[in-house]
Coordinates of C-alpha atoms and ligand atoms in Angstrom, one line a residue:
X1 CA -1.3 -109.5 -10.0
X2 CA 2.4 -109.6 -10.7
X3 CA 4.9 -109.2 -7.8
X4 CA 5.9 -105.7 -9.0
X5 CA 2.2 -104.7 -8.8
X6 CA 1.9 -106.2 -5.3
X7 CA 4.8 -104.1 -4.1
X8 CA 3.5 -101.0 -5.8
X9 CA 0.1 -101.5 -4.1
X10 CA 1.9 -101.9 -0.7
X11 CA 3.9 -98.8 -1.3
X12 CA 0.7 -96.8 -2.2
X13 CA -1.0 -98.2 0.9
X14 CA 1.9 -97.1 3.2
X15 CA 1.8 -93.7 1.7
X16 CA -1.6 -93.2 3.3
X17 CA 0.1 -92.9 6.7
X18 CA 0.6 -89.3 7.9
X19 CA 4.0 -87.9 7.1
X20 CA 5.0 -90.8 4.9
X21 CA 6.2 -89.9 1.4
X22 CA 7.0 -92.1 -1.5
X23 CA 10.7 -92.7 -0.4
X24 CA 9.8 -93.7 3.2
X25 CA 7.0 -95.9 1.9
X26 CA 9.4 -97.7 -0.5
X27 CA 11.9 -98.1 2.3
X28 CA 9.3 -99.6 4.6
X29 CA 7.9 -101.9 1.9
X30 CA 11.4 -103.2 0.9
X31 CA 12.4 -103.7 4.6
X32 CA 9.3 -105.7 5.4
X33 CA 9.5 -107.9 2.3
X34 CA 13.3 -108.4 2.5
X35 CA 14.0 -108.5 6.2
X36 CA 10.8 -108.9 8.3
X37 CA 8.2 -111.2 6.7
X38 CA 7.0 -112.1 10.2
X39 CA 6.6 -108.5 11.1
X40 CA 4.7 -107.8 7.9
X41 CA 2.4 -110.7 8.7
X42 CA 1.8 -109.4 12.3
X43 CA 1.3 -105.9 11.0
X44 CA -1.3 -107.0 8.5
X45 CA -3.2 -109.1 11.0
X46 CA -3.1 -106.3 13.6
X47 CA -4.4 -103.8 11.1
X48 CA -7.2 -106.2 10.0
X49 CA -8.2 -107.0 13.6
X50 CA -8.2 -103.3 14.6
X51 CA -10.3 -102.2 11.5
X52 CA -12.8 -105.0 12.4
X53 CA -13.0 -104.3 16.1
X54 CA -12.1 -100.7 17.0
X55 CA -14.9 -98.2 17.0
X56 CA -16.0 -95.2 19.1
X57 CA -17.3 -95.3 22.7
X58 CA -21.0 -94.5 22.7
X59 CA -20.5 -92.0 25.6
X60 CA -17.1 -90.3 25.2
X61 CA -16.2 -91.1 21.5
X62 CA -12.8 -92.4 22.2
X63 CA -11.6 -95.6 20.6
X64 CA -12.7 -98.8 22.2
X65 CA -13.5 -102.4 21.3
X66 CA -16.6 -102.3 23.5
X67 CA -19.9 -100.4 23.2
X68 CA -18.7 -98.2 26.2
X69 CA -15.1 -97.8 27.1
X70 CA -13.5 -98.9 30.4
X71 CA -13.0 -95.3 31.5
X72 CA -16.6 -94.5 31.1
X73 CA -17.6 -97.7 33.0
X74 CA -15.2 -97.2 35.8
X75 CA -17.3 -96.5 39.0
X76 CA -14.3 -94.9 40.7
X77 CA -14.3 -92.0 38.2
X78 CA -15.9 -88.6 39.3
X79 CA -18.9 -88.3 36.9
X80 CA -19.5 -84.7 37.9
X81 CA -16.4 -83.5 36.0
X82 CA -16.2 -83.9 32.2
X83 CA -12.9 -83.1 30.4
X84 CA -13.1 -82.2 26.7
X85 CA -10.0 -83.2 24.7
X86 CA -9.3 -83.3 21.0
X87 CA -7.8 -86.8 20.6
X88 CA -7.3 -90.1 22.4
X89 CA -3.6 -89.1 22.6
X90 CA -4.5 -86.0 24.5
X91 CA -6.7 -88.1 26.8
X92 CA -3.7 -90.4 27.4
X93 CA -1.5 -87.4 28.2
X94 CA -4.0 -86.2 30.9
X95 CA -4.4 -89.7 32.2
X96 CA -0.6 -90.1 32.7
X97 CA -0.6 -87.0 35.0
X98 CA -2.9 -88.9 37.3
X99 CA -4.3 -85.4 38.3
X100 CA -7.7 -85.9 36.7
X101 CA -10.2 -88.4 38.1
X102 CA -13.3 -87.3 36.1
X103 CA -14.6 -88.5 32.8
X104 CA -13.9 -87.4 29.2
X105 CA -15.4 -86.4 26.0
X106 CA -13.1 -86.9 23.0
X107 CA -13.9 -84.6 20.0
X108 CA -11.8 -86.8 17.7
X109 CA -10.6 -83.6 16.1
X110 CA -11.1 -79.8 16.3
X111 CA -13.1 -77.2 14.5
X112 CA -11.5 -76.4 11.2
X113 CA -14.1 -74.9 8.8
X114 CA -11.6 -74.8 5.9
X115 CA -11.2 -78.6 6.2
X116 CA -15.0 -79.1 6.5
X117 CA -14.8 -80.0 10.2
X118 CA -17.7 -78.3 11.9
X119 CA -19.7 -78.7 15.1
X120 CA -21.3 -81.9 13.7
X121 CA -18.0 -83.6 13.0
X122 CA -16.7 -83.0 16.5
X123 CA -19.9 -84.2 18.1
X124 CA -20.9 -80.9 19.7
X125 CA -24.6 -82.0 19.9
X126 CA -23.6 -85.2 21.7
X127 CA -21.3 -83.3 24.0
X128 CA -24.2 -81.0 24.9
X129 CA -26.4 -84.0 25.7
X130 CA -23.7 -85.5 27.8
X131 CA -23.0 -82.3 29.7
X132 CA -26.7 -81.7 30.3
X133 CA -27.3 -85.1 31.9
X134 CA -27.9 -83.6 35.3
X135 CA -24.8 -85.3 36.8
X136 CA -22.0 -83.2 35.2
X137 CA -21.3 -80.1 37.2
X138 CA -18.2 -78.9 35.4
X139 CA -16.9 -79.1 31.9
X140 CA -13.2 -78.6 31.6
X141 CA -12.0 -77.6 28.1
X142 CA -8.6 -79.2 27.4
X143 CA -8.3 -78.5 23.7
X144 CA -4.9 -77.6 22.4
X145 CA -3.4 -74.1 22.9
X146 CA -3.2 -73.2 19.2
X147 CA -5.6 -71.2 17.0
X148 CA -7.9 -74.0 16.1
X149 CA -7.9 -75.5 19.6
X150 CA -8.7 -72.1 21.1
X151 CA -11.5 -71.5 18.5
X152 CA -12.9 -74.9 19.3
X153 CA -12.8 -74.2 23.1
X154 CA -14.5 -70.8 22.5
X155 CA -17.4 -72.3 20.5
X156 CA -17.9 -75.2 23.0
X157 CA -17.7 -72.8 25.9
X158 CA -20.3 -70.4 24.4
X159 CA -22.7 -73.2 23.6
X160 CA -22.4 -74.8 27.0
X161 CA -22.7 -71.5 28.9
X162 CA -25.9 -70.7 27.0
X163 CA -27.3 -73.8 28.7
X164 CA -26.2 -72.6 32.1
X165 CA -23.4 -75.1 32.4
X166 CA -20.2 -74.4 34.4
X167 CA -17.3 -74.3 32.0
X168 CA -13.5 -74.0 32.8
X169 CA -10.5 -73.9 30.6
X170 CA -7.1 -75.6 31.2
X171 CA -4.9 -72.8 32.6
X172 CA -2.3 -71.1 30.4
X173 CA 0.8 -72.9 31.9
X174 CA 0.8 -74.9 28.8
X175 CA 2.9 -73.1 26.1
X176 CA 1.0 -71.3 23.4
X177 CA 0.7 -73.2 20.2
X178 CA 1.5 -76.5 21.8
X179 CA -0.2 -79.9 21.3
X180 CA -1.1 -81.3 24.6
X181 CA 0.3 -84.8 23.9
X182 CA 3.8 -83.3 23.7
X183 CA 3.6 -81.2 26.8
X184 CA 5.3 -82.5 29.9
X185 CA 3.1 -84.1 32.6
X186 CA 3.9 -81.6 35.4
X187 CA 2.9 -78.7 33.2
X188 CA -0.4 -80.4 32.3
X189 CA -1.1 -81.3 35.9
X190 CA -0.5 -77.7 36.9
X191 CA -2.7 -76.4 34.2
X192 CA -5.4 -78.7 35.4
X193 CA -5.2 -77.6 39.0
X194 CA -5.1 -73.9 37.9
X195 CA -8.1 -74.1 35.5
X196 CA -10.5 -71.3 35.5
Ligands
LIG201 ZN1 -16.0 -93.8 26.9

């Protein structure tokens, strides 16, 4: 492979990142090759290591290097409350508030029929199993407050309620249309306390 091709392959690989167009990809590739070879090496090793080792927690679906993540294994957590979030980033946002001591189920997305993301893709069946384990007493829906997040919350809520489970939704202190990970911590903590 000629050097030109290697650069081109690198640029194409960088373009796979969300929000990165051809110009940004070129800039990153040139920067790494011209100014930061050590950084490039570290990046490639980190990527390789992550791809080999990161997978989904068998219980909550979040990213972990173990079979079951440290949050799910933490005996201090309140196993009677299960909070449903869309992404690990949303989970982190809730964790940073320190207002929630229960456990999580991470959908790793949200319902989006047009993109082919249905109940199976968000693990609805697994969530049902988890919520019906006899320990969980309340399922708190903390999906985002935009159209798809609301639709996802609605479907999950109807499904869980049909099994007689107690379902609450994060209160509406969170601005409509917002992604949880960008909302300030006080607002999230408030929405959590005021859930209904
Ligand atoms: Zn877990």
